[in-house]
Short mmCIF file of C-alpha atoms and ligand atoms in Angstrom, two decimals:
data_model
loop_
_atom_site.label_atom_id
_atom_site.label_comp_id
_atom_site.label_asym_id
_atom_site.label_seq_id
_atom_site.Cartn_x
_atom_site.Cartn_y
_atom_site.Cartn_z
CA UNK A 1 242.30 38.65 -19.03
CA UNK A 2 243.24 36.05 -17.19
CA UNK A 3 242.98 36.45 -13.34
CA UNK A 4 245.23 35.44 -10.51
CA UNK A 5 243.65 32.30 -9.70
CA UNK A 6 244.17 31.31 -5.55
CA UNK A 7 241.45 29.05 -5.81
CA UNK A 8 241.61 26.04 -3.32
CA UNK A 9 240.41 23.60 -5.76
CA UNK A 10 239.25 22.94 -8.15
CA UNK A 11 242.11 25.65 -9.15
CA UNK A 12 244.43 27.08 -11.86
CA UNK A 13 246.13 25.00 -14.38
CA UNK A 14 249.01 25.59 -16.64
CA UNK A 15 247.81 27.72 -19.04
CA UNK A 16 249.45 25.81 -22.18
CA UNK A 17 247.86 22.46 -20.82
CA UNK A 18 244.64 24.27 -21.03
CA UNK A 19 245.09 25.12 -24.51
CA UNK A 20 246.40 21.96 -25.48
CA UNK A 21 243.31 20.28 -23.57
CA UNK A 22 240.62 22.24 -25.24
CA UNK A 23 242.30 21.60 -28.94
CA UNK A 24 241.94 18.08 -28.20
CA UNK A 25 238.14 18.21 -27.21
CA UNK A 26 237.84 19.62 -31.05
CA UNK A 27 240.29 16.93 -32.36
CA UNK A 28 243.21 14.81 -30.85
CA UNK A 29 246.49 14.04 -32.45
CA UNK A 30 245.30 15.13 -36.33
CA UNK A 31 242.60 11.70 -35.89
CA UNK A 32 239.59 13.44 -37.36
CA UNK A 33 237.95 12.69 -34.03
CA UNK A 34 237.57 14.47 -30.55
CA UNK A 35 239.42 13.06 -27.47
CA UNK A 36 236.08 12.54 -25.49
CA UNK A 37 234.37 10.94 -28.86
CA UNK A 38 236.96 7.71 -29.29
CA UNK A 39 236.81 4.55 -27.39
CA UNK A 40 239.01 4.53 -24.38
CA UNK A 41 240.24 1.29 -26.03
CA UNK A 42 241.76 2.82 -29.11
CA UNK A 43 245.35 3.01 -29.12
CA UNK A 44 245.24 6.68 -29.34
CA UNK A 45 243.91 6.42 -25.73
CA UNK A 46 245.65 3.57 -24.34
CA UNK A 47 248.90 5.82 -24.91
CA UNK A 48 247.55 8.64 -23.31
CA UNK A 49 246.60 6.29 -19.87
CA UNK A 50 250.09 4.40 -20.22
CA UNK A 51 251.81 7.97 -20.45
CA UNK A 52 249.73 9.67 -17.61
CA UNK A 53 250.74 6.37 -15.42
CA UNK A 54 254.26 6.43 -16.42
CA UNK A 55 254.80 9.94 -15.67
CA UNK A 56 253.48 9.86 -12.52
CA UNK A 57 255.92 7.06 -11.53
CA UNK A 58 258.91 8.91 -12.84
CA UNK A 59 258.33 11.97 -11.52
CA UNK A 60 257.70 10.59 -7.91
CA UNK A 61 260.82 8.33 -8.75
CA UNK A 62 259.16 5.17 -8.22
CA UNK A 63 259.36 3.73 -11.36
CA UNK A 64 260.76 -0.14 -11.11
CA UNK A 65 260.18 0.01 -7.42
CA UNK A 66 257.20 -2.49 -7.20
CA UNK A 67 254.63 0.51 -7.66
CA UNK A 68 251.59 1.09 -9.95
CA UNK A 69 249.53 3.97 -10.97
CA UNK A 70 246.33 4.05 -11.51
CA UNK A 71 243.74 6.73 -12.58
CA UNK A 72 239.94 6.05 -10.52
CA UNK A 73 236.90 7.73 -10.10
CA UNK A 74 235.20 8.91 -6.98
CA UNK A 75 237.52 11.53 -5.99
CA UNK A 76 239.99 11.38 -2.75
CA UNK A 77 236.56 10.87 -1.01
CA UNK A 78 236.34 6.91 -2.35
CA UNK A 79 239.71 6.73 -1.60
CA UNK A 80 239.06 6.86 2.27
CA UNK A 81 236.78 4.00 1.91
CA UNK A 82 238.92 2.04 -0.72
CA UNK A 83 242.12 2.07 1.49
CA UNK A 84 240.39 0.75 4.49
CA UNK A 85 238.45 -1.77 2.33
CA UNK A 86 241.91 -3.02 0.60
CA UNK A 87 244.17 -2.93 3.59
CA UNK A 88 242.45 -2.78 6.69
CA UNK A 89 242.22 -6.22 8.49
CA UNK A 90 242.53 -6.01 12.26
CA UNK A 91 243.14 -2.06 13.18
CA UNK A 92 244.47 1.08 11.44
CA UNK A 93 246.25 4.32 12.47
CA UNK A 94 245.37 7.77 11.81
CA UNK A 95 246.83 11.17 12.35
CA UNK A 96 243.82 13.74 12.47
CA UNK A 97 245.07 17.17 10.88
CA UNK A 98 241.94 18.44 10.12
CA UNK A 99 238.83 18.13 8.23
CA UNK A 100 240.03 15.72 5.38
CA UNK A 101 241.77 13.31 7.86
CA UNK A 102 238.64 13.17 9.77
CA UNK A 103 236.40 12.13 6.76
CA UNK A 104 239.13 9.97 6.06
CA UNK A 105 238.67 8.30 9.92
CA UNK A 106 235.10 8.18 9.70
CA UNK A 107 235.18 6.20 6.20
CA UNK A 108 237.87 3.85 7.60
CA UNK A 109 235.40 3.08 10.51
CA UNK A 110 232.78 1.56 8.55
CA UNK A 111 235.20 -0.96 7.69
CA UNK A 112 237.15 -1.86 10.82
CA UNK A 113 238.85 -0.64 14.17
CA UNK A 114 240.52 2.89 13.72
CA UNK A 115 243.14 4.34 16.46
CA UNK A 116 243.42 7.82 16.11
CA UNK A 117 246.74 7.93 17.25
CA UNK A 118 247.06 11.83 16.96
CA UNK A 119 245.10 14.55 16.44
CA UNK A 120 245.49 18.86 16.24
CA UNK A 121 241.93 19.19 16.79
CA UNK A 122 242.46 20.85 20.38
CA UNK A 123 243.73 23.92 18.27
CA UNK A 124 241.44 24.07 15.32
CA UNK A 125 244.29 22.04 13.52
CA UNK A 126 246.63 25.08 13.55
CA UNK A 127 249.49 22.63 13.77
CA UNK A 128 250.92 19.30 13.10
CA UNK A 129 251.45 16.71 16.06
CA UNK A 130 254.60 15.68 16.27
CA UNK A 131 256.31 12.74 19.07
CA UNK A 132 253.53 10.60 18.88
CA UNK A 133 253.75 6.63 19.06
CA UNK A 134 252.83 4.20 16.34
CA UNK A 135 251.90 1.29 17.51
CA UNK A 136 253.95 -1.85 16.03
CA UNK A 137 250.87 -4.07 15.10
CA UNK A 138 248.67 -1.33 13.03
CA UNK A 139 248.06 -2.75 9.36
CA UNK A 140 248.96 0.73 8.10
CA UNK A 141 249.19 4.46 9.16
CA UNK A 142 247.42 6.82 7.37
CA UNK A 143 248.64 10.62 6.97
CA UNK A 144 247.73 13.93 5.03
CA UNK A 145 250.58 15.24 3.93
CA UNK A 146 248.74 18.92 3.62
CA UNK A 147 245.90 20.22 4.98
CA UNK A 148 243.97 22.19 2.59
CA UNK A 149 242.00 24.18 4.47
CA UNK A 150 243.79 24.67 7.06
CA UNK A 151 247.11 25.46 5.80
CA UNK A 152 249.44 23.08 7.41
CA UNK A 153 251.77 20.34 5.83
CA UNK A 154 253.67 17.74 7.33
CA UNK A 155 257.63 18.31 6.61
CA UNK A 156 258.57 15.33 8.36
CA UNK A 157 257.23 11.86 8.10
CA UNK A 158 256.92 9.20 11.04
CA UNK A 159 259.60 6.87 10.81
CA UNK A 160 257.61 3.64 11.26
CA UNK A 161 257.63 0.03 10.31
CA UNK A 162 254.13 0.22 9.59
CA UNK A 163 252.92 0.61 6.10
CA UNK A 164 252.28 4.42 5.41
CA UNK A 165 249.27 5.76 3.58
CA UNK A 166 249.18 9.24 2.71
CA UNK A 167 246.27 11.47 1.01
CA UNK A 168 248.30 13.89 -1.32
CA UNK A 169 245.64 15.57 -2.77
CA UNK A 170 246.85 19.32 -2.44
CA UNK A 171 250.42 18.86 -2.51
CA UNK A 172 251.56 15.93 -5.11
CA UNK A 173 254.09 16.90 -7.10
CA UNK A 174 254.86 19.97 -4.99
CA UNK A 175 257.98 18.97 -3.17
CA UNK A 176 260.68 16.61 -3.19
CA UNK A 177 260.80 13.70 -0.79
CA UNK A 178 261.32 10.13 -0.57
CA UNK A 179 258.19 8.83 -2.18
CA UNK A 180 259.18 5.25 -1.59
CA UNK A 181 258.66 5.45 2.22
CA UNK A 182 254.67 5.29 1.34
CA UNK A 183 252.87 2.14 0.60
CA UNK A 184 249.99 3.80 -0.93
CA UNK A 185 249.57 7.47 -2.34
CA UNK A 186 246.43 9.28 -3.59
CA UNK A 187 245.30 12.47 -4.78
CA UNK A 188 242.59 14.06 -6.02
CA UNK A 189 243.56 15.49 -9.47
CA UNK A 190 241.48 18.90 -9.17
CA UNK A 191 244.61 20.58 -7.15
CA UNK A 192 247.99 19.93 -8.78
CA UNK A 193 247.28 17.84 -11.69
CA UNK A 194 243.85 18.26 -13.78
CA UNK A 195 240.31 18.92 -13.60
CA UNK A 196 237.81 17.22 -11.12
CA UNK A 197 236.73 13.41 -11.92
CA UNK A 198 239.90 11.34 -11.71
CA UNK A 199 242.00 10.46 -8.21
CA UNK A 200 245.80 9.26 -8.98
CA UNK A 201 246.53 6.02 -6.70
CA UNK A 202 250.34 4.77 -6.41
CA UNK A 203 250.29 1.79 -4.76
CA UNK A 204 253.02 -0.58 -4.01
CA UNK A 205 251.28 -3.77 -5.34
CA UNK A 206 252.78 -6.27 -2.64
CA UNK A 207 250.75 -4.56 0.14
CA UNK A 208 247.73 -5.84 -1.41
CA UNK A 209 245.63 -9.23 -0.91
CA UNK A 210 246.23 -9.58 2.96
CA UNK A 211 242.67 -8.90 3.96
CA UNK A 212 240.15 -11.52 4.43
CA UNK A 213 237.10 -9.73 3.23
CA UNK A 214 235.84 -9.81 -0.30
CA UNK A 215 236.28 -6.58 -1.69
CA UNK A 216 233.94 -5.03 -4.70
CA UNK A 217 235.42 -5.37 -7.71
CA UNK A 218 234.92 -1.42 -8.26
CA UNK A 219 236.75 -0.79 -4.64
CA UNK A 220 239.50 -3.55 -5.44
CA UNK A 221 243.00 -1.97 -6.31
CA UNK A 222 244.22 -5.16 -7.74
CA UNK A 223 241.18 -5.61 -10.48
CA UNK A 224 242.31 -2.15 -11.30
CA UNK A 225 246.01 -3.04 -11.52
CA UNK A 226 245.13 -6.39 -13.50
CA UNK A 227 242.98 -4.04 -15.91
CA UNK A 228 245.96 -1.80 -16.71
CA UNK A 229 243.64 1.16 -15.01
CA UNK A 230 240.69 0.60 -17.49
CA UNK A 231 238.56 -1.69 -15.31
CA UNK A 232 235.73 0.36 -16.19
CA UNK A 233 235.64 3.34 -19.10
CA UNK A 234 237.97 5.82 -17.38
CA UNK A 235 237.45 9.75 -17.12
CA UNK A 236 238.90 10.16 -20.41
CA UNK A 237 239.16 14.23 -20.35
CA UNK A 238 240.70 14.44 -16.76
CA UNK A 239 243.30 11.56 -17.45
CA UNK A 240 244.31 13.40 -20.75
CA UNK A 241 244.66 16.64 -18.66
CA UNK A 242 246.71 15.07 -16.02
CA UNK A 243 248.96 13.49 -18.44
CA UNK A 244 249.67 17.15 -19.98
CA UNK A 245 250.21 18.59 -16.50
CA UNK A 246 252.78 15.93 -15.89
CA UNK A 247 254.19 16.53 -18.98
CA UNK A 248 254.67 20.17 -18.56
CA UNK A 249 256.22 19.30 -14.88
CA UNK A 250 258.70 17.06 -16.36
CA UNK A 251 260.01 19.57 -19.10
CA UNK A 252 260.57 22.17 -16.70
CA UNK A 253 262.65 19.84 -14.84
CA UNK A 254 260.07 17.70 -12.67
CA UNK A 255 259.61 18.34 -8.64
CA UNK A 256 262.96 19.89 -8.01
CA UNK A 257 262.53 22.90 -10.27
CA UNK A 258 258.97 23.12 -9.40
CA UNK A 259 259.61 22.92 -5.61
CA UNK A 260 261.95 25.89 -5.77
CA UNK A 261 259.16 28.18 -7.31
CA UNK A 262 256.86 26.90 -4.69
CA UNK A 263 259.73 28.16 -2.24
CA UNK A 264 259.82 31.40 -3.59
CA UNK A 265 255.88 31.97 -3.39
CA UNK A 266 255.50 30.66 -0.03
CA UNK A 267 258.51 32.79 1.04
CA UNK A 268 257.09 35.74 -0.55
CA UNK A 269 253.68 35.95 0.85
CA UNK A 270 254.67 34.49 4.61
CA UNK A 271 257.05 37.47 4.92
CA UNK A 272 254.52 39.75 4.19
CA UNK A 273 251.99 37.89 6.53
CA UNK A 274 254.77 38.00 9.27
CA UNK A 275 256.02 41.42 8.41
CA UNK A 276 252.54 43.27 7.88
CA UNK A 277 250.96 44.21 11.36
CA UNK A 278 247.45 44.31 9.40
CA UNK A 279 247.87 40.22 9.05
CA UNK A 280 248.06 37.14 11.06
CA UNK A 281 249.18 33.91 10.01
CA UNK A 282 246.76 31.19 11.05
CA UNK A 283 248.94 27.98 10.90
CA UNK A 284 252.04 27.61 13.58
CA UNK A 285 255.40 29.07 11.66
CA UNK A 286 257.02 25.48 11.32
CA UNK A 287 254.00 23.68 10.10
CA UNK A 288 253.28 26.26 7.11
CA UNK A 289 251.86 24.82 4.40
CA UNK A 290 253.44 26.23 0.77
CA UNK A 291 250.44 25.40 -1.03
CA UNK A 292 247.65 26.99 0.94
CA UNK A 293 248.68 30.00 3.18
CA UNK A 294 245.97 31.15 5.52
CA UNK A 295 245.85 34.42 7.33
CA UNK A 296 243.17 36.89 8.93
CA UNK A 297 243.13 40.69 9.16
CA UNK A 298 244.02 41.85 12.59
CA UNK A 299 241.42 44.65 12.43
CA UNK A 300 238.22 43.05 10.65
CA UNK A 301 236.91 46.81 9.96
CA UNK A 302 239.21 46.53 7.05
CA UNK A 303 237.74 43.79 5.38
CA UNK A 304 235.69 45.53 3.12
CA UNK A 305 238.76 47.63 1.84
CA UNK A 306 240.74 44.51 1.45
CA UNK A 307 238.52 42.68 -0.19
CA UNK A 308 237.61 45.42 -2.78
CA UNK A 309 241.28 45.99 -3.19
CA UNK A 310 242.52 42.41 -4.24
CA UNK A 311 239.00 41.91 -6.78
CA UNK A 312 239.82 45.26 -8.32
CA UNK A 313 243.45 43.56 -9.03
CA UNK A 314 242.20 40.73 -10.31
CA UNK A 315 242.55 38.24 -7.99
CA UNK A 316 240.28 35.30 -7.56
CA UNK A 317 239.57 33.00 -4.84
CA UNK A 318 241.06 34.33 -1.77
CA UNK A 319 238.10 33.92 0.82
CA UNK A 320 239.19 31.38 3.42
CA UNK A 321 237.13 28.47 4.16
CA UNK A 322 234.30 28.66 6.89
CA UNK A 323 235.52 26.59 9.61
CA UNK A 324 239.28 28.87 9.62
CA UNK A 325 237.51 32.26 8.62
CA UNK A 326 240.02 35.00 6.86
CA UNK A 327 241.64 34.48 3.81
CA UNK A 328 243.55 31.41 2.34
CA UNK A 329 245.79 32.17 -0.77
CA UNK A 330 246.23 29.00 -2.41
CA UNK A 331 249.57 28.60 -4.56
CA UNK A 332 249.40 25.48 -6.55
CA UNK A 333 252.14 24.32 -8.82
CA UNK A 334 250.39 26.15 -11.78
CA UNK A 335 250.25 29.68 -10.07
CA UNK A 336 252.51 32.15 -11.52
CA UNK A 337 255.45 33.56 -8.54
CA UNK A 338 253.92 36.91 -10.18
CA UNK A 339 250.52 36.66 -8.99
CA UNK A 340 251.60 36.35 -5.31
CA UNK A 341 253.67 39.47 -6.02
CA UNK A 342 250.38 41.22 -7.18
CA UNK A 343 248.84 40.01 -4.06
CA UNK A 344 251.81 41.25 -1.62
CA UNK A 345 251.40 44.25 -3.12
CA UNK A 346 248.07 44.72 -2.23
CA UNK A 347 248.39 43.81 1.22
CA UNK A 348 251.53 46.38 1.60
CA UNK A 349 249.18 48.94 0.05
CA UNK A 350 246.56 48.10 2.83
CA UNK A 351 248.98 48.86 5.57
CA UNK A 352 250.30 52.51 3.66
CA UNK A 353 246.40 53.39 3.58
CA UNK A 354 245.41 52.16 7.12
C1 PLP B 401 240.28 18.40 -1.80
C2 PLP B 401 240.89 17.39 -0.65
C3 PLP B 401 240.14 15.91 -0.82
C4 PLP B 401 238.81 15.84 -1.21
O1 PLP B 401 239.39 15.33 -2.41
P1 PLP B 401 237.65 15.07 -3.62
O2 PLP B 401 238.27 14.51 -4.83
O3 PLP B 401 236.95 16.01 -3.70
O4 PLP B 401 237.16 13.79 -3.01
C5 PLP B 401 240.78 15.10 0.24
N1 PLP B 401 241.99 15.14 0.47
C6 PLP B 401 242.59 16.55 0.70
C7 PLP B 401 243.52 16.78 1.43
C8 PLP B 401 241.98 17.54 -0.07
O5 PLP B 401 242.78 18.92 -0.05
#
């Protein structure tokens, strides 16, 4: 039986996508060959790559606006470095909202000067900093739209003339926004798009080519753009699954449609967390993430009972990250509302029993 998969990443993908993907591993498009045994230069794969790239731009509303979509390797973690390599000339600003931004800062500091212009470290990253000043002379400002580990999410992005770079690994394609406010967006595939192994980068081409350093080919966005995201052999299987997921999303009505479902899921879970005296939300209410809900038990002695209850109900992946403790329910695009219903029922069952 399929479990209710609340895993933080890698995580749930649409069932029909996984079915199609597994079929393509045996045989792609009735060509008598597997997706993973054909040349990436073959028409069948080139079409897949082109579709994956154009679907990303289409769903984000960025077609014809000077953006290019790339499917690279090395995870979001390599983007921490690549962003700085390609964009950092004198100094960059970073907002530190948790583990992932912290790591992005560390990598960028290998390349140049980095100002941490705001941080929520003082409260173990349970909130999103507000009201900070963005200096006008930054090469770019780096943000993390959703903090996967702590369960916070930026709802309003700073208005600034400085180019905006955003790590959207854990909430890309989950909610509507004006994506054209960003000059570069990146996201590891393994949360809302596909299996681990590829990273979507969406970059406004005009911001490239302005640094004086020599950028190694594999780290150079322009090199990847010039080669249509095929400078080296792309991760063919992950790119194919991303393409299927984006097609699935488009067919259901795109980001507006999934956002509505995501809001329902989040509302259902957070209202249980707020109403049930046995549970406490970790993140500050106005900064709560619709993707990752973090919460703890009021009474730790109920842990074994609660853990046994959710495991018996077919729930997977609810344990919190070690830096927060407690629980984390990740509700990515492919998680059905019904799974959240199962979790909420168990939480209220626990209240009845306790
Ligand atoms: C998961 C995650 C990462 C790390 O991605 P990798 O592909 O493992 O490098 C980075 N940033 C955020 C916000 C994440 O959720």
